[in-house]
Amino acid sequence: MNNDTFTLGGKTFSNRLLTGTGKFAAHSQIPKMLAASGSQIITVALRRVDTTAQSENILDYIPKEVTLLPNTSGARSAEQAVRIARIAREAGCGDFIKIEVITDMKYLMPDNWETLKATEILAKEGFQVLPYVLPDLPLAKRLENAGAAAVMPLGAPIGTNRGLETKPLIAMLIENCTIPIIVDAGIGKPSQAAAAMEMGADAVLVNTAIATALDPEAMGQAFDLAVKAGRMAYLAEMADESTLARASSPLTGFLDA
Amino acid sequence: MELFINGIKETVEFRNLVQLIAEKGLNSGALVVELNQHIIKQEHWPTTELEDGDRLELLSFVGGG
């Protein structure tokens, strides 16, 4: 398993579970979750400070060796996403950026068209762009051509924990894209993360399911094991499905009843 | 002096950026400052003077997915 690394934005990673920092009951749970899960990439967001309240610095809770993946949440247009990305990079966050452009407040569905526009601009500026999208093969090919570092198709809407509702569409991307496919959003259980990896996804991103579990540290570990199991199964090449039963022992040579 | 801080018009006493940040009691370690759409790195805060009508964004990284 140690040899099963993947390359993203020019960096090599040995853990295929990306995590997020949102929705934790306390920021102090984050470093414990990271230690338990082994996750090497974690998302953060950028917001205006609340000048009336003292705020903690979330970056204090993320070990230096973990790669920061700032997102452009809050952006309602490509222009806003580009601005947030440039601010994040200037602020010392590195070159990775998750593009999240959402105008739909009900389902938080990503705006695929604005995301493509932002990807085209930011890839040219040397960012390692990870666009969060509704899986769509023609879109994914355009993102690839635009220089995206990966495509991040949603499994189900953010925070719904409903798993791989878009499974057949994700399969199309895995089959036909050359850049990494990272399933992001909607994964609610470790078994769903394992399913994504069994399909051949390169990685998954899980935030809500870990952060809102009763024990986020243990849940982080559970997801880590599930991602590893799914990946091992994929590499071991699973047997196919069958309509008819296939006996595990010969159907002859029985003892007399 | 009047300027916009995080989108809201405010009258402030201090023209100097580092003084304004101190006046607001903000944790400078966590702060990202954008002035008129340009990021101002922390080493430049003491020498940055604000003008009437400036648009200042005081940002920080927060939890997110």
Tab-separated table of N, CA and C in Angstrom, chain A residues 69-211:
chain	number	residue	atom	x	y	z
A	69	LEU	N	-5.969	23.182	1.220
A	69	LEU	CA	-6.742	23.328	0.002
A	69	LEU	C	-7.815	24.391	0.277
A	70	PRO	N	-7.495	25.664	0.074
A	70	PRO	CA	-8.516	26.689	0.273
A	70	PRO	C	-9.618	26.539	-0.767
A	71	ASN	N	-10.853	26.828	-0.383
A	71	ASN	CA	-11.926	26.776	-1.363
A	71	ASN	C	-12.458	28.172	-1.624
A	72	THR	N	-13.204	28.306	-2.709
A	72	THR	CA	-13.731	29.628	-3.064
A	72	THR	C	-15.187	29.748	-2.639
A	73	SER	N	-15.572	29.037	-1.576
A	73	SER	CA	-16.971	29.076	-1.143
A	73	SER	C	-17.355	30.510	-0.823
A	74	GLY	N	-18.562	30.861	-1.179
A	74	GLY	CA	-19.032	32.240	-1.074
A	74	GLY	C	-19.060	32.894	-2.440
A	75	ALA	N	-18.232	32.381	-3.351
A	75	ALA	CA	-18.219	32.947	-4.706
A	75	ALA	C	-19.506	32.585	-5.429
A	76	ARG	N	-20.080	33.588	-6.090
A	76	ARG	CA	-21.293	33.369	-6.874
A	76	ARG	C	-21.024	33.525	-8.367
A	77	SER	N	-19.759	33.748	-8.693
A	77	SER	CA	-19.403	33.934	-10.094
A	77	SER	C	-17.950	33.539	-10.270
A	78	ALA	N	-17.552	33.342	-11.518
A	78	ALA	CA	-16.155	33.025	-11.809
A	78	ALA	C	-15.252	34.141	-11.304
A	79	GLU	N	-15.699	35.371	-11.510
A	79	GLU	CA	-14.902	36.529	-11.115
A	79	GLU	C	-14.616	36.508	-9.610
A	80	GLN	N	-15.649	36.195	-8.825
A	80	GLN	CA	-15.467	36.153	-7.368
A	80	GLN	C	-14.563	34.995	-6.970
A	81	ALA	N	-14.717	33.866	-7.637
A	81	ALA	CA	-13.877	32.705	-7.330
A	81	ALA	C	-12.409	33.019	-7.626
A	82	VAL	N	-12.172	33.677	-8.732
A	82	VAL	CA	-10.799	34.045	-9.112
A	82	VAL	C	-10.206	34.978	-8.054
A	83	ARG	N	-11.009	35.938	-7.611
A	83	ARG	CA	-10.524	36.896	-6.598
A	83	ARG	C	-10.150	36.174	-5.304
A	84	ILE	N	-11.024	35.270	-4.854
A	84	ILE	CA	-10.760	34.536	-3.611
A	84	ILE	C	-9.495	33.691	-3.765
A	85	ALA	N	-9.344	33.052	-4.915
A	85	ALA	CA	-8.160	32.219	-5.157
A	85	ALA	C	-6.882	33.046	-5.050
A	86	ARG	N	-6.894	34.219	-5.671
A	86	ARG	CA	-5.701	35.079	-5.640
A	86	ARG	C	-5.406	35.542	-4.227
A	87	ILE	N	-6.455	35.854	-3.462
A	87	ILE	CA	-6.259	36.260	-2.069
A	87	ILE	C	-5.656	35.104	-1.278
A	88	ALA	N	-6.196	33.912	-1.456
A	88	ALA	CA	-5.701	32.752	-0.704
A	88	ALA	C	-4.231	32.505	-1.000
A	89	ARG	N	-3.858	32.620	-2.262
A	89	ARG	CA	-2.456	32.391	-2.612
A	89	ARG	C	-1.558	33.468	-2.033
A	90	GLU	N	-1.990	34.725	-2.154
A	90	GLU	CA	-1.232	35.843	-1.582
A	90	GLU	C	-1.070	35.711	-0.087
A	91	ALA	N	-2.070	35.105	0.559
A	91	ALA	CA	-2.048	34.954	2.021
A	91	ALA	C	-1.149	33.812	2.446
A	92	GLY	N	-0.511	33.151	1.503
A	92	GLY	CA	0.466	32.128	1.841
A	92	GLY	C	-0.073	30.717	1.863
A	93	CYS	N	-1.238	30.510	1.214
A	93	CYS	CA	-1.883	29.205	1.252
A	93	CYS	C	-1.338	28.220	0.235
A	94	GLY	N	-0.424	28.642	-0.626
A	94	GLY	CA	0.059	27.734	-1.655
A	94	GLY	C	-0.776	27.850	-2.919
A	95	ASP	N	-0.504	26.949	-3.857
A	95	ASP	CA	-1.080	27.036	-5.200
A	95	ASP	C	-2.375	26.271	-5.386
A	96	PHE	N	-2.725	25.412	-4.402
A	96	PHE	CA	-3.916	24.593	-4.578
A	96	PHE	C	-5.160	25.437	-4.335
A	97	ILE	N	-6.167	25.239	-5.160
A	97	ILE	CA	-7.430	25.938	-4.947
A	97	ILE	C	-8.585	25.041	-5.381
A	98	LYS	N	-9.572	24.932	-4.500
A	98	LYS	CA	-10.792	24.204	-4.847
A	98	LYS	C	-11.802	25.244	-5.298
A	99	ILE	N	-12.263	25.111	-6.531
A	99	ILE	CA	-13.233	26.084	-7.017
A	99	ILE	C	-14.630	25.617	-6.680
A	100	GLU	N	-15.315	26.469	-5.957
A	100	GLU	CA	-16.683	26.185	-5.537
A	100	GLU	C	-17.488	27.442	-5.845
A	101	VAL	N	-18.306	27.373	-6.879
A	101	VAL	CA	-19.133	28.527	-7.256
A	101	VAL	C	-20.585	28.083	-7.158
A	102	ILE	N	-21.298	28.677	-6.230
A	102	ILE	CA	-22.665	28.222	-5.936
A	102	ILE	C	-23.593	29.414	-5.888
A	103	THR	N	-24.672	29.365	-6.687
A	103	THR	CA	-25.696	30.399	-6.613
A	103	THR	C	-27.010	29.814	-6.100
A	104	ASP	N	-27.092	28.495	-6.072
A	104	ASP	CA	-28.307	27.810	-5.615
A	104	ASP	C	-28.190	27.548	-4.113
A	105	MET	N	-28.976	28.245	-3.347
A	105	MET	CA	-28.845	28.152	-1.885
A	105	MET	C	-29.640	26.985	-1.296
A	106	LYS	N	-30.428	26.329	-2.143
A	106	LYS	CA	-31.282	25.254	-1.639
A	106	LYS	C	-30.546	23.913	-1.665
A	107	TYR	N	-29.927	23.624	-2.787
A	107	TYR	CA	-29.237	22.348	-2.951
A	107	TYR	C	-27.711	22.509	-2.973
A	108	LEU	N	-27.269	23.762	-2.976
A	108	LEU	CA	-25.839	24.067	-3.069
A	108	LEU	C	-25.192	23.384	-4.273
A	109	MET	N	-25.949	23.318	-5.359
A	109	MET	CA	-25.392	22.732	-6.575
A	109	MET	C	-24.350	23.678	-7.157
A	110	PRO	N	-23.213	23.115	-7.571
A	110	PRO	CA	-22.189	23.978	-8.169
A	110	PRO	C	-22.638	24.511	-9.520
A	111	ASP	N	-22.212	25.729	-9.824
A	111	ASP	CA	-22.483	26.313	-11.140
A	111	ASP	C	-21.366	25.849	-12.072
A	112	ASN	N	-21.660	24.831	-12.862
A	112	ASN	CA	-20.630	24.219	-13.706
A	112	ASN	C	-20.001	25.211	-14.682
A	113	TRP	N	-20.815	26.122	-15.220
A	113	TRP	CA	-20.312	27.032	-16.253
A	113	TRP	C	-19.352	28.061	-15.657
A	114	GLU	N	-19.732	28.655	-14.520
A	114	GLU	CA	-18.842	29.618	-13.877
A	114	GLU	C	-17.575	28.929	-13.384
A	115	THR	N	-17.719	27.656	-12.950
A	115	THR	CA	-16.556	26.906	-12.479
A	115	THR	C	-15.572	26.679	-13.614
A	116	LEU	N	-16.080	26.382	-14.797
A	116	LEU	CA	-15.196	26.195	-15.955
A	116	LEU	C	-14.454	27.496	-16.262
A	117	LYS	N	-15.197	28.603	-16.253
A	117	LYS	CA	-14.580	29.909	-16.546
A	117	LYS	C	-13.455	30.203	-15.559
A	118	ALA	N	-13.731	29.984	-14.285
A	118	ALA	CA	-12.723	30.261	-13.248
A	118	ALA	C	-11.521	29.348	-13.420
A	119	THR	N	-11.768	28.094	-13.769
A	119	THR	CA	-10.671	27.138	-13.981
A	119	THR	C	-9.753	27.611	-15.090
A	120	GLU	N	-10.361	28.062	-16.199
A	120	GLU	CA	-9.561	28.506	-17.341
A	120	GLU	C	-8.641	29.654	-16.960
A	121	ILE	N	-9.182	30.600	-16.174
A	121	ILE	CA	-8.379	31.762	-15.781
A	121	ILE	C	-7.282	31.347	-14.808
A	122	LEU	N	-7.641	30.597	-13.784
A	122	LEU	CA	-6.695	30.303	-12.707
A	122	LEU	C	-5.615	29.304	-13.135
A	123	ALA	N	-5.958	28.361	-13.993
A	123	ALA	CA	-4.937	27.416	-14.466
A	123	ALA	C	-3.841	28.166	-15.208
A	124	LYS	N	-4.237	29.181	-15.989
A	124	LYS	CA	-3.258	29.987	-16.726
A	124	LYS	C	-2.348	30.762	-15.769
A	125	GLU	N	-2.854	31.056	-14.565
A	125	GLU	CA	-2.051	31.808	-13.587
A	125	GLU	C	-1.216	30.890	-12.713
A	126	GLY	N	-1.184	29.613	-13.050
A	126	GLY	CA	-0.302	28.686	-12.341
A	126	GLY	C	-0.896	28.037	-11.101
A	127	PHE	N	-2.189	28.218	-10.898
A	127	PHE	CA	-2.822	27.541	-9.770
A	127	PHE	C	-2.997	26.057	-10.089
A	128	GLN	N	-3.011	25.249	-9.025
A	128	GLN	CA	-3.395	23.844	-9.157
A	128	GLN	C	-4.888	23.808	-8.850
A	129	VAL	N	-5.687	23.737	-9.900
A	129	VAL	CA	-7.126	23.951	-9.767
A	129	VAL	C	-7.883	22.638	-9.589
A	130	LEU	N	-8.672	22.569	-8.534
A	130	LEU	CA	-9.534	21.417	-8.281
A	130	LEU	C	-10.981	21.910	-8.346
A	131	PRO	N	-11.637	21.770	-9.482
A	131	PRO	CA	-13.002	22.276	-9.623
A	131	PRO	C	-14.043	21.303	-9.069
A	132	TYR	N	-14.919	21.826	-8.255
A	132	TYR	CA	-16.019	21.049	-7.670
A	132	TYR	C	-17.228	21.218	-8.576
A	133	VAL	N	-17.721	20.094	-9.129
A	133	VAL	CA	-18.749	20.173	-10.176
A	133	VAL	C	-19.785	19.067	-10.032
A	134	LEU	N	-20.895	19.255	-10.750
A	134	LEU	CA	-21.835	18.160	-10.959
A	134	LEU	C	-21.231	17.339	-12.091
A	135	PRO	N	-21.105	16.021	-11.904
A	135	PRO	CA	-20.406	15.255	-12.938
A	135	PRO	C	-21.064	15.327	-14.308
A	136	ASP	N	-20.268	15.677	-15.298
A	136	ASP	CA	-20.732	15.901	-16.664
A	136	ASP	C	-19.504	15.659	-17.531
A	137	LEU	N	-19.543	14.629	-18.387
A	137	LEU	CA	-18.325	14.257	-19.108
A	137	LEU	C	-17.806	15.348	-20.040
A	138	PRO	N	-18.641	15.963	-20.877
A	138	PRO	CA	-18.104	17.033	-21.731
A	138	PRO	C	-17.466	18.158	-20.916
A	139	LEU	N	-18.074	18.481	-19.791
A	139	LEU	CA	-17.492	19.513	-18.920
A	139	LEU	C	-16.136	19.059	-18.395
A	140	ALA	N	-16.076	17.792	-17.954
A	140	ALA	CA	-14.828	17.276	-17.387
A	140	ALA	C	-13.700	17.331	-18.415
A	141	LYS	N	-14.017	17.022	-19.674
A	141	LYS	CA	-12.992	17.077	-20.723
A	141	LYS	C	-12.525	18.513	-20.942
A	142	ARG	N	-13.462	19.466	-20.864
A	142	ARG	CA	-13.072	20.879	-21.003
A	142	ARG	C	-12.195	21.318	-19.838
A	143	LEU	N	-12.523	20.840	-18.628
A	143	LEU	CA	-11.713	21.186	-17.452
A	143	LEU	C	-10.309	20.615	-17.603
A	144	GLU	N	-10.259	19.398	-18.123
A	144	GLU	CA	-8.967	18.744	-18.367
A	144	GLU	C	-8.148	19.564	-19.363
A	145	ASN	N	-8.779	19.943	-20.470
A	145	ASN	CA	-8.091	20.722	-21.493
A	145	ASN	C	-7.657	22.088	-20.985
A	146	ALA	N	-8.415	22.613	-20.024
A	146	ALA	CA	-8.085	23.926	-19.480
A	146	ALA	C	-6.929	23.865	-18.497
A	147	GLY	N	-6.510	22.643	-18.137
A	147	GLY	CA	-5.375	22.508	-17.232
A	147	GLY	C	-5.726	22.295	-15.781
A	148	ALA	N	-6.944	21.842	-15.498
A	148	ALA	CA	-7.302	21.526	-14.115
A	148	ALA	C	-6.412	20.409	-13.591
A	149	ALA	N	-6.112	20.417	-12.308
A	149	ALA	CA	-5.268	19.387	-11.710
A	149	ALA	C	-6.055	18.115	-11.425
A	150	ALA	N	-7.371	18.233	-11.344
A	150	ALA	CA	-8.246	17.098	-11.065
A	150	ALA	C	-9.657	17.562	-11.379
A	151	VAL	N	-10.602	16.614	-11.334
A	151	VAL	CA	-12.017	17.003	-11.364
A	151	VAL	C	-12.632	16.453	-10.086
A	152	MET	N	-13.494	17.239	-9.460
A	152	MET	CA	-14.110	16.804	-8.211
A	152	MET	C	-15.626	16.722	-8.385
A	153	PRO	N	-16.129	15.580	-8.844
A	153	PRO	CA	-17.576	15.443	-9.037
A	153	PRO	C	-18.272	15.161	-7.714
A	154	LEU	N	-19.463	15.703	-7.546
A	154	LEU	CA	-20.200	15.444	-6.322
A	154	LEU	C	-20.887	14.079	-6.390
A	155	GLY	N	-20.973	13.429	-5.221
A	155	GLY	CA	-21.717	12.182	-5.141
A	155	GLY	C	-23.184	12.479	-4.889
A	156	ALA	N	-23.420	13.462	-4.015
A	156	ALA	CA	-24.758	13.927	-3.667
A	156	ALA	C	-24.569	15.346	-3.128
A	157	PRO	N	-25.660	16.137	-3.004
A	157	PRO	CA	-25.460	17.514	-2.537
A	157	PRO	C	-24.742	17.591	-1.187
A	158	ILE	N	-24.033	18.699	-0.998
A	158	ILE	CA	-23.227	18.936	0.188
A	158	ILE	C	-24.016	18.664	1.472
A	159	GLY	N	-23.413	17.886	2.362
A	159	GLY	CA	-23.997	17.692	3.678
A	159	GLY	C	-25.187	16.753	3.738
A	160	THR	N	-25.562	16.137	2.608
A	160	THR	CA	-26.754	15.291	2.618
A	160	THR	C	-26.463	13.860	3.055
A	161	ASN	N	-25.206	13.455	3.009
A	161	ASN	CA	-24.835	12.100	3.437
A	161	ASN	C	-25.563	11.000	2.672
A	162	ARG	N	-25.936	11.250	1.410
A	162	ARG	CA	-26.710	10.258	0.674
A	162	ARG	C	-25.865	9.358	-0.227
A	163	GLY	N	-24.567	9.563	-0.240
A	163	GLY	CA	-23.692	8.668	-0.987
A	163	GLY	C	-23.611	8.969	-2.467
A	164	LEU	N	-23.345	7.908	-3.249
A	164	LEU	CA	-23.034	8.096	-4.668
A	164	LEU	C	-24.305	8.082	-5.518
A	165	GLU	N	-25.103	9.155	-5.411
A	165	GLU	CA	-26.312	9.251	-6.219
A	165	GLU	C	-25.979	9.434	-7.693
A	166	THR	N	-24.805	9.979	-7.949
A	166	THR	CA	-24.402	10.255	-9.328
A	166	THR	C	-23.452	9.185	-9.853
A	167	LYS	N	-23.522	8.003	-9.254
A	167	LYS	CA	-22.543	6.947	-9.553
A	167	LYS	C	-22.281	6.708	-11.044
A	168	PRO	N	-23.315	6.527	-11.883
A	168	PRO	CA	-23.026	6.250	-13.298
A	168	PRO	C	-22.299	7.405	-13.988
A	169	LEU	N	-22.583	8.632	-13.547
A	169	LEU	CA	-21.921	9.789	-14.158
A	169	LEU	C	-20.472	9.876	-13.711
A	170	ILE	N	-20.223	9.550	-12.433
A	170	ILE	CA	-18.841	9.520	-11.944
A	170	ILE	C	-18.056	8.461	-12.716
A	171	ALA	N	-18.711	7.315	-12.959
A	171	ALA	CA	-18.045	6.223	-13.689
A	171	ALA	C	-17.572	6.690	-15.064
A	172	MET	N	-18.396	7.519	-15.718
A	172	MET	CA	-18.010	8.033	-17.046
A	172	MET	C	-16.728	8.846	-16.952
A	173	LEU	N	-16.639	9.654	-15.888
A	173	LEU	CA	-15.449	10.503	-15.727
A	173	LEU	C	-14.213	9.646	-15.471
A	174	ILE	N	-14.380	8.647	-14.589
A	174	ILE	CA	-13.241	7.781	-14.257
A	174	ILE	C	-12.744	7.064	-15.511
A	175	GLU	N	-13.687	6.633	-16.314
A	175	GLU	CA	-13.361	5.872	-17.526
A	175	GLU	C	-12.650	6.733	-18.566
A	176	ASN	N	-13.033	8.009	-18.668
A	176	ASN	CA	-12.638	8.802	-19.831
A	176	ASN	C	-11.722	9.994	-19.564
A	177	CYS	N	-11.460	10.289	-18.290
A	177	CYS	CA	-10.566	11.413	-18.007
A	177	CYS	C	-9.178	10.903	-17.681
A	178	THR	N	-8.184	11.710	-17.989
A	178	THR	CA	-6.821	11.321	-17.650
A	178	THR	C	-6.372	11.947	-16.331
A	179	ILE	N	-6.997	13.074	-15.956
A	179	ILE	CA	-6.605	13.702	-14.677
A	179	ILE	C	-7.352	13.011	-13.530
A	180	PRO	N	-6.848	13.127	-12.296
A	180	PRO	CA	-7.470	12.446	-11.168
A	180	PRO	C	-8.922	12.843	-10.965
A	181	ILE	N	-9.717	11.875	-10.533
A	181	ILE	CA	-11.120	12.111	-10.200
A	181	ILE	C	-11.257	11.939	-8.692
A	182	ILE	N	-11.689	13.005	-8.032
A	182	ILE	CA	-11.830	13.003	-6.574
A	182	ILE	C	-13.304	13.231	-6.254
A	183	VAL	N	-13.972	12.206	-5.721
A	183	VAL	CA	-15.391	12.355	-5.417
A	183	VAL	C	-15.535	13.223	-4.172
A	184	ASP	N	-16.285	14.298	-4.300
A	184	ASP	CA	-16.363	15.298	-3.237
A	184	ASP	C	-17.812	15.692	-3.014
A	185	ALA	N	-18.303	15.521	-1.780
A	185	ALA	CA	-19.642	15.920	-1.347
A	185	ALA	C	-20.626	14.772	-1.402
A	186	GLY	N	-21.345	14.644	-0.315
A	186	GLY	CA	-22.416	13.669	-0.242
A	186	GLY	C	-22.021	12.327	0.340
A	187	ILE	N	-20.739	12.066	0.469
A	187	ILE	CA	-20.319	10.772	1.040
A	187	ILE	C	-20.623	10.805	2.529
A	188	GLY	N	-21.501	9.882	2.967
A	188	GLY	CA	-21.988	9.920	4.341
A	188	GLY	C	-21.489	8.781	5.205
A	189	LYS	N	-21.007	7.738	4.581
A	189	LYS	CA	-20.566	6.562	5.332
A	189	LYS	C	-19.257	6.056	4.749
A	190	PRO	N	-18.444	5.417	5.597
A	190	PRO	CA	-17.219	4.820	5.053
A	190	PRO	C	-17.487	3.870	3.889
A	191	SER	N	-18.586	3.107	3.969
A	191	SER	CA	-18.874	2.163	2.878
A	191	SER	C	-19.055	2.901	1.553
A	192	GLN	N	-19.569	4.133	1.605
A	192	GLN	CA	-19.755	4.899	0.372
A	192	GLN	C	-18.404	5.382	-0.171
A	193	ALA	N	-17.502	5.705	0.746
A	193	ALA	CA	-16.154	6.084	0.318
A	193	ALA	C	-15.457	4.876	-0.309
A	194	ALA	N	-15.653	3.710	0.304
A	194	ALA	CA	-15.055	2.487	-0.242
A	194	ALA	C	-15.616	2.220	-1.636
A	195	ALA	N	-16.921	2.431	-1.792
A	195	ALA	CA	-17.563	2.208	-3.099
A	195	ALA	C	-16.956	3.121	-4.159
A	196	ALA	N	-16.711	4.361	-3.820
A	196	ALA	CA	-16.099	5.296	-4.776
A	196	ALA	C	-14.705	4.806	-5.175
A	197	MET	N	-13.955	4.331	-4.209
A	197	MET	CA	-12.607	3.853	-4.508
A	197	MET	C	-12.638	2.555	-5.307
A	198	GLU	N	-13.608	1.676	-5.020
A	198	GLU	CA	-13.739	0.421	-5.763
A	198	GLU	C	-14.015	0.691	-7.235
A	199	MET	N	-14.717	1.805	-7.503
A	199	MET	CA	-15.032	2.191	-8.883
A	199	MET	C	-13.807	2.678	-9.628
A	200	GLY	N	-12.780	3.018	-8.889
A	200	GLY	CA	-11.592	3.541	-9.546
A	200	GLY	C	-11.367	5.023	-9.345
A	201	ALA	N	-12.119	5.657	-8.440
A	201	ALA	CA	-11.833	7.057	-8.139
A	201	ALA	C	-10.420	7.154	-7.564
A	202	ASP	N	-9.771	8.276	-7.811
A	202	ASP	CA	-8.406	8.438	-7.322
A	202	ASP	C	-8.377	8.812	-5.845
A	203	ALA	N	-9.416	9.473	-5.374
A	203	ALA	CA	-9.474	9.913	-3.981
A	203	ALA	C	-10.900	10.354	-3.694
A	204	VAL	N	-11.182	10.614	-2.422
A	204	VAL	CA	-12.472	11.170	-2.035
A	204	VAL	C	-12.230	12.317	-1.064
A	205	LEU	N	-13.195	13.227	-1.009
A	205	LEU	CA	-13.132	14.304	-0.016
A	205	LEU	C	-14.354	14.170	0.879
A	206	VAL	N	-14.133	14.098	2.175
A	206	VAL	CA	-15.220	13.925	3.134
A	206	VAL	C	-15.090	14.995	4.213
A	207	ASN	N	-16.165	15.739	4.411
A	207	ASN	CA	-16.159	16.751	5.473
A	207	ASN	C	-17.279	16.483	6.467
A	208	THR	N	-18.529	16.697	6.065
A	208	THR	CA	-19.674	16.581	6.969
A	208	THR	C	-19.715	15.264	7.737
A	209	ALA	N	-19.549	14.155	7.031
A	209	ALA	CA	-19.725	12.837	7.663
A	209	ALA	C	-18.726	12.628	8.799
A	210	ILE	N	-17.549	13.225	8.672
A	210	ILE	CA	-16.553	13.094	9.731
A	210	ILE	C	-16.787	14.138	10.817
A	211	ALA	N	-16.947	15.377	10.419
A	211	ALA	CA	-17.029	16.469	11.390
A	211	ALA	C	-18.264	16.389	12.273
